[in-house]
Amino acid sequence: MTESNPRPQAENPDEGEVFEFPKDGGNAGPIVIANEFADVVVRKVSTRNGMRLELWSPRRGTCVRFDAVALDVLSYQEPEFITELLARSPGA
Amino acid sequence: MEARLRDIREGIDHGRFPAYVFNDQEIFDLEQEKLFGQAWTFLAHESEIPKPGDYVTRYIGNNNLIVARDEHGEIHANLNMCRHRGNMMCKSEMGNASHFRCSYHGWVYKNSGELIGVPYLAEGYEGKLKRKDWGLVKARIDTYEGLVFGTFNEDASSLEDYLGGFQFYLDLYLKQGPNGSEVHGPPDHWITETDWKIAAENFAGDGYHTPVAHQFGFNLGYFPSSGATHSQGWAASIPGKGHGIGLGHTPGFTPFAGFPDALTAEIKKSLTPDQVEVFSNTRTAVGTVFPNLSFLMQPFSLIPGETGVRFVTMRLYHPIGPGKCEMYSWCLVPKDASDEYKEAAYQAYTLTFAQAGTFEQDDLENWARLTRMAKSSAAKGIEFPYLMGMETERDEDFRGPGHVVKPYVNDSNFRNLWGRWADYLLGEA
């Protein structure tokens, strides 16, 4: 980040909340994201030629690895997109 | 029962109220249906759920609700019960979730309460189940200055009408600066062998008990009042609405003392000139929003003889049985204050009115015994005197709304509180 290229911000237009781009780095995970309904484990993994974000569901034993393009497309989805996915496959 | 209630209602106007109602199964059952089933009940402060997906679980009467902020920032209160077979959706009392998923058969709801996911929908229900018809059961909600209230009563008048002018006094607790107040952490809560009504009455302005029950504060100098002048101040109530507040006055007390000077200036800007005048004369403000939400603001000093730090506690008395309630207690701090002041205010709150606070222990020792005695068979025929200030005229110089009388030591707020309570139980609120 330089002065000519300031830190990006994202705004949630519905409530005017501004998400600040994270300053701190260097943590490759694993990171646990959990609430009372689900839990996932996230970490950065290196392939021979690049990076992916690995996302595990320990309860299901499922795992995906998202590359930058896949994560980028997720970054601009509406919350309703996730609702649609859950409506299709609500599973306990 | 109706005849008994009519006697009670009439007795209140003559300064009498029966002992047994503070611990009685029949009264408790009636309150659940006629009072908590009809009135507006406090659910949460908006600052407890600041971000999309944040939720807390709270009660209206014996109904557990999820109070959640949806992905678009709107607040919803829904019965915490899956529409499929009635399982509790959120077992955790607070959390963050975009969707709630039932742990029994896996139905999934948006955090706004709409049903969106049903396992084997096509295979099992063959088109008979329309998801839009089976969302979580919604409560009506309304807010005032960050306070979220709810009711299942579709016919209840607006919250504004329900508060009926008491907002003037609530602003002291809620407009602590340009951005108002916020909770300092989650509430302490605990179960106590105390009837909710005892606590509600005490906080509706019982300045009378303070020099006796809390004499340590006076004797040791932690509390800026003295037995000689403690009766001074005002009792303000909103006639017919049940809300009441006691405003204790200490002669020569610096207005707003206990707040940092810069914060006092900001608070004054957030209030009307009438509010500034009223609150300038207030050392202690202790009030109840009918039926069971209370606030207290006062300074408390760690160093005897000094003014100390002004803090606010907000508390809810959730009835769980006759003579038994779950107490919720929050510390409210000015949103714009320094972290240093917020911590100091929280420390003062913790030492006084949190679960193990000194004032709290003093009160609960008395309240638990009062509750136990109220169940005595001999107590059935006993009434208490609510005679203080029966003939007192309104203080016409006072610049706040409602029925306002001097001195602070007064029963007029309590007669108004119990009159409203009886009106609800009679179905005449």
GROMACS .gro file of N, CA, C and O in nm, chain B residues 360-419:
model
  240
  452GLU      N    1  -2.611  -0.412   4.595
  452GLU     CA    2  -2.693  -0.524   4.550
  452GLU      C    3  -2.710  -0.627   4.662
  452GLU      O    4  -2.820  -0.677   4.686
  453GLN      N    5  -2.601  -0.657   4.731
  453GLN     CA    6  -2.611  -0.753   4.841
  453GLN      C    7  -2.700  -0.702   4.953
  453GLN      O    8  -2.780  -0.777   5.009
  454ASP      N    9  -2.687  -0.573   4.983
  454ASP     CA   10  -2.773  -0.513   5.087
  454ASP      C   11  -2.920  -0.533   5.050
  454ASP      O   12  -3.002  -0.571   5.133
  455ASP      N   13  -2.951  -0.502   4.924
  455ASP     CA   14  -3.092  -0.510   4.881
  455ASP      C   15  -3.143  -0.653   4.881
  455ASP      O   16  -3.251  -0.682   4.931
  456LEU      N   17  -3.066  -0.744   4.823
  456LEU     CA   18  -3.117  -0.880   4.803
  456LEU      C   19  -3.135  -0.954   4.935
  456LEU      O   20  -3.225  -1.037   4.948
  457GLU      N   21  -3.052  -0.922   5.035
  457GLU     CA   22  -3.074  -0.981   5.167
  457GLU      C   23  -3.214  -0.945   5.217
  457GLU      O   24  -3.287  -1.029   5.270
  458ASN      N   25  -3.249  -0.818   5.200
  458ASN     CA   26  -3.382  -0.773   5.245
  458ASN      C   27  -3.493  -0.827   5.156
  458ASN      O   28  -3.596  -0.872   5.205
  459TRP      N   29  -3.471  -0.821   5.026
  459TRP     CA   30  -3.578  -0.860   4.932
  459TRP      C   31  -3.610  -1.009   4.941
  459TRP      O   32  -3.727  -1.048   4.930
  460ALA      N   33  -3.508  -1.093   4.959
  460ALA     CA   34  -3.532  -1.237   4.966
  460ALA      C   35  -3.613  -1.271   5.091
  460ALA      O   36  -3.704  -1.355   5.088
  461ARG      N   37  -3.583  -1.202   5.201
  461ARG     CA   38  -3.657  -1.229   5.325
  461ARG      C   39  -3.798  -1.175   5.316
  461ARG      O   40  -3.894  -1.238   5.364
  462LEU      N   41  -3.812  -1.058   5.256
  462LEU     CA   42  -3.946  -1.001   5.235
  462LEU      C   43  -4.032  -1.098   5.153
  462LEU      O   44  -4.148  -1.124   5.185
  463THR      N   45  -3.969  -1.153   5.047
  463THR     CA   46  -4.040  -1.246   4.959
  463THR      C   47  -4.084  -1.370   5.037
  463THR      O   48  -4.197  -1.418   5.023
  464ARG      N   49  -3.994  -1.421   5.121
  464ARG     CA   50  -4.026  -1.540   5.199
  464ARG      C   51  -4.141  -1.511   5.296
  464ARG      O   52  -4.233  -1.590   5.310
  465MET      N   53  -4.136  -1.397   5.361
  465MET     CA   54  -4.241  -1.361   5.457
  465MET      C   55  -4.376  -1.342   5.388
  465MET      O   56  -4.482  -1.370   5.446
  466ALA      N   57  -4.372  -1.294   5.264
  466ALA     CA   58  -4.498  -1.268   5.192
  466ALA      C   59  -4.577  -1.395   5.169
  466ALA      O   60  -4.697  -1.391   5.142
  467LYS      N   61  -4.510  -1.510   5.178
  467LYS     CA   62  -4.578  -1.637   5.155
  467LYS      C   63  -4.637  -1.694   5.284
  467LYS      O   64  -4.708  -1.796   5.284
  468SER      N   65  -4.608  -1.631   5.397
  468SER     CA   66  -4.661  -1.679   5.525
  468SER      C   67  -4.814  -1.681   5.519
  468SER      O   68  -4.875  -1.594   5.458
  469SER      N   69  -4.872  -1.781   5.589
  469SER     CA   70  -5.019  -1.787   5.585
  469SER      C   71  -5.079  -1.664   5.653
  469SER      O   72  -5.182  -1.612   5.607
  470ALA      N   73  -5.012  -1.612   5.755
  470ALA     CA   74  -5.066  -1.493   5.822
  470ALA      C   75  -5.060  -1.369   5.733
  470ALA      O   76  -5.136  -1.274   5.753
  471ALA      N   77  -4.969  -1.372   5.634
  471ALA     CA   78  -4.954  -1.254   5.547
  471ALA      C   79  -5.073  -1.236   5.454
  471ALA      O   80  -5.090  -1.130   5.395
  472LYS      N   81  -5.152  -1.342   5.439
  472LYS     CA   82  -5.267  -1.335   5.347
  472LYS      C   83  -5.358  -1.216   5.375
  472LYS      O   84  -5.415  -1.157   5.283
  473GLY      N   85  -5.373  -1.185   5.505
  473GLY     CA   86  -5.467  -1.077   5.538
  473GLY      C   87  -5.400  -0.946   5.570
  473GLY      O   88  -5.465  -0.853   5.618
  474ILE      N   89  -5.270  -0.937   5.541
  474ILE     CA   90  -5.196  -0.816   5.582
  474ILE      C   91  -5.179  -0.721   5.465
  474ILE      O   92  -5.150  -0.762   5.353
  475GLU      N   93  -5.196  -0.594   5.494
  475GLU     CA   94  -5.168  -0.491   5.394
  475GLU      C   95  -5.053  -0.403   5.443
  475GLU      O   96  -5.028  -0.394   5.562
  476PHE      N   97  -4.985  -0.339   5.345
  476PHE     CA   98  -4.877  -0.247   5.379
  476PHE      C   99  -4.925  -0.104   5.359
  476PHE      O  100  -5.009  -0.079   5.271
  477PRO      N  101  -4.868  -0.011   5.436
  477PRO     CA  102  -4.907   0.130   5.416
  477PRO      C  103  -4.831   0.193   5.299
  477PRO      O  104  -4.708   0.183   5.293
  478TYR      N  105  -4.903   0.250   5.210
  478TYR     CA  106  -4.844   0.329   5.101
  478TYR      C  107  -4.899   0.472   5.113
  478TYR      O  108  -4.963   0.524   5.024
  479LEU      N  109  -4.872   0.530   5.228
  479LEU     CA  110  -4.941   0.654   5.266
  479LEU      C  111  -4.858   0.780   5.249
  479LEU      O  112  -4.912   0.890   5.260
  480MET      N  113  -4.728   0.763   5.221
  480MET     CA  114  -4.646   0.884   5.212
  480MET      C  115  -4.689   0.969   5.092
  480MET      O  116  -4.706   0.917   4.982
  481GLY      N  117  -4.705   1.097   5.118
  481GLY     CA  118  -4.735   1.192   5.010
  481GLY      C  119  -4.874   1.180   4.953
  481GLY      O  120  -4.899   1.223   4.840
  482MET      N  121  -4.968   1.123   5.030
  482MET     CA  122  -5.105   1.106   4.979
  482MET      C  123  -5.168   1.240   4.939
  482MET      O  124  -5.239   1.248   4.840
  483GLU      N  125  -5.143   1.342   5.020
  483GLU     CA  126  -5.212   1.470   4.997
  483GLU      C  127  -5.121   1.573   4.928
  483GLU      O  128  -5.163   1.686   4.904
  484THR      N  129  -4.997   1.533   4.900
  484THR     CA  130  -4.901   1.633   4.850
  484THR      C  131  -4.940   1.682   4.711
  484THR      O  132  -4.971   1.603   4.622
  485GLU      N  133  -4.936   1.814   4.695
  485GLU     CA  134  -4.967   1.875   4.565
  485GLU      C  135  -4.844   1.868   4.474
  485GLU      O  136  -4.730   1.864   4.523
  486ARG      N  137  -4.869   1.871   4.344
  486ARG     CA  138  -4.758   1.871   4.249
  486ARG      C  139  -4.668   1.992   4.272
  486ARG      O  140  -4.718   2.102   4.301
  487ASP      N  141  -4.536   1.972   4.258
  487ASP     CA  142  -4.440   2.083   4.268
  487ASP      C  143  -4.446   2.160   4.135
  487ASP      O  144  -4.389   2.116   4.034
  488GLU      N  145  -4.515   2.271   4.135
  488GLU     CA  146  -4.540   2.344   4.009
  488GLU      C  147  -4.414   2.410   3.953
  488GLU      O  148  -4.411   2.449   3.837
  489ASP      N  149  -4.309   2.424   4.036
  489ASP     CA  150  -4.185   2.485   3.985
  489ASP      C  151  -4.098   2.385   3.911
  489ASP      O  152  -4.002   2.422   3.844
  490PHE      N  153  -4.131   2.259   3.924
  490PHE     CA  154  -4.047   2.154   3.864
  490PHE      C  155  -4.069   2.149   3.713
  490PHE      O  156  -4.183   2.152   3.665
  491ARG      N  157  -3.960   2.138   3.637
  491ARG     CA  158  -3.970   2.154   3.491
  491ARG      C  159  -3.977   2.023   3.415
  491ARG      O  160  -3.956   2.019   3.292
  492GLY      N  161  -4.006   1.914   3.483
  492GLY     CA  162  -4.023   1.785   3.414
  492GLY      C  163  -4.169   1.743   3.413
  492GLY      O  164  -4.249   1.792   3.491
  493PRO      N  165  -4.204   1.648   3.324
  493PRO     CA  166  -4.344   1.606   3.311
  493PRO      C  167  -4.389   1.510   3.422
  493PRO      O  168  -4.308   1.458   3.497
  494GLY      N  169  -4.519   1.489   3.427
  494GLY     CA  170  -4.578   1.390   3.517
  494GLY      C  171  -4.620   1.451   3.650
  494GLY      O  172  -4.621   1.573   3.669
  495HIS      N  173  -4.656   1.361   3.741
  495HIS     CA  174  -4.693   1.403   3.876
  495HIS      C  175  -4.563   1.407   3.957
  495HIS      O  176  -4.501   1.303   3.982
  496VAL      N  177  -4.522   1.526   3.996
  496VAL     CA  178  -4.392   1.542   4.061
  496VAL      C  179  -4.411   1.604   4.199
  496VAL      O  180  -4.472   1.711   4.211
  497VAL      N  181  -4.362   1.533   4.300
  497VAL     CA  182  -4.380   1.582   4.436
  497VAL      C  183  -4.247   1.582   4.511
  497VAL      O  184  -4.153   1.510   4.476
  498LYS      N  185  -4.243   1.664   4.615
  498LYS     CA  186  -4.132   1.665   4.710
  498LYS      C  187  -4.185   1.608   4.841
  498LYS      O  188  -4.302   1.626   4.869
  499PRO      N  189  -4.104   1.548   4.926
  499PRO     CA  190  -3.962   1.517   4.903
  499PRO      C  191  -3.947   1.387   4.824
  499PRO      O  192  -4.043   1.321   4.788
  500TYR      N  193  -3.821   1.354   4.802
  500TYR     CA  194  -3.779   1.231   4.734
  500TYR      C  195  -3.837   1.108   4.805
  500TYR      O  196  -3.878   1.011   4.741
  501VAL      N  197  -3.839   1.115   4.937
  501VAL     CA  198  -3.894   1.005   5.017
  501VAL      C  199  -4.045   1.011   5.010
  501VAL      O  200  -4.108   1.098   5.071
  502ASN      N  201  -4.104   0.922   4.930
  502ASN     CA  202  -4.244   0.937   4.894
  502ASN      C  203  -4.300   0.806   4.841
  502ASN      O  204  -4.227   0.726   4.782
  503ASP      N  205  -4.430   0.783   4.859
  503ASP     CA  206  -4.492   0.661   4.804
  503ASP      C  207  -4.574   0.688   4.677
  503ASP      O  208  -4.639   0.598   4.625
  504SER      N  209  -4.576   0.813   4.630
  504SER     CA  210  -4.668   0.843   4.520
  504SER      C  211  -4.632   0.766   4.393
  504SER      O  212  -4.721   0.722   4.320
  505ASN      N  213  -4.502   0.745   4.368
  505ASN     CA  214  -4.463   0.665   4.251
  505ASN      C  215  -4.515   0.522   4.262
  505ASN      O  216  -4.554   0.460   4.163
  506PHE      N  217  -4.516   0.470   4.384
  506PHE     CA  218  -4.553   0.330   4.404
  506PHE      C  219  -4.704   0.311   4.391
  506PHE      O  220  -4.750   0.209   4.339
  507ARG      N  221  -4.780   0.407   4.437
  507ARG     CA  222  -4.926   0.398   4.418
  507ARG      C  223  -4.959   0.397   4.269
  507ARG      O  224  -5.045   0.323   4.222
  508ASN      N  225  -4.886   0.480   4.193
  508ASN     CA  226  -4.907   0.484   4.048
  508ASN      C  227  -4.864   0.352   3.982
  508ASN      O  228  -4.933   0.299   3.894
  509LEU      N  229  -4.751   0.297   4.031
  509LEU     CA  230  -4.700   0.169   3.978
  509LEU      C  231  -4.800   0.057   4.002
  509LEU      O  232  -4.836  -0.018   3.910
  510TRP      N  233  -4.848   0.045   4.124
  510TRP     CA  234  -4.939  -0.067   4.156
  510TRP      C  235  -5.079  -0.044   4.098
  510TRP      O  236  -5.151  -0.140   4.070
  511GLY      N  237  -5.115   0.082   4.079
  511GLY     CA  238  -5.243   0.110   4.012
  511GLY      C  239  -5.240   0.058   3.870
  511GLY      O  240  -5.335  -0.006   3.822
   0.00000   0.00000   0.00000
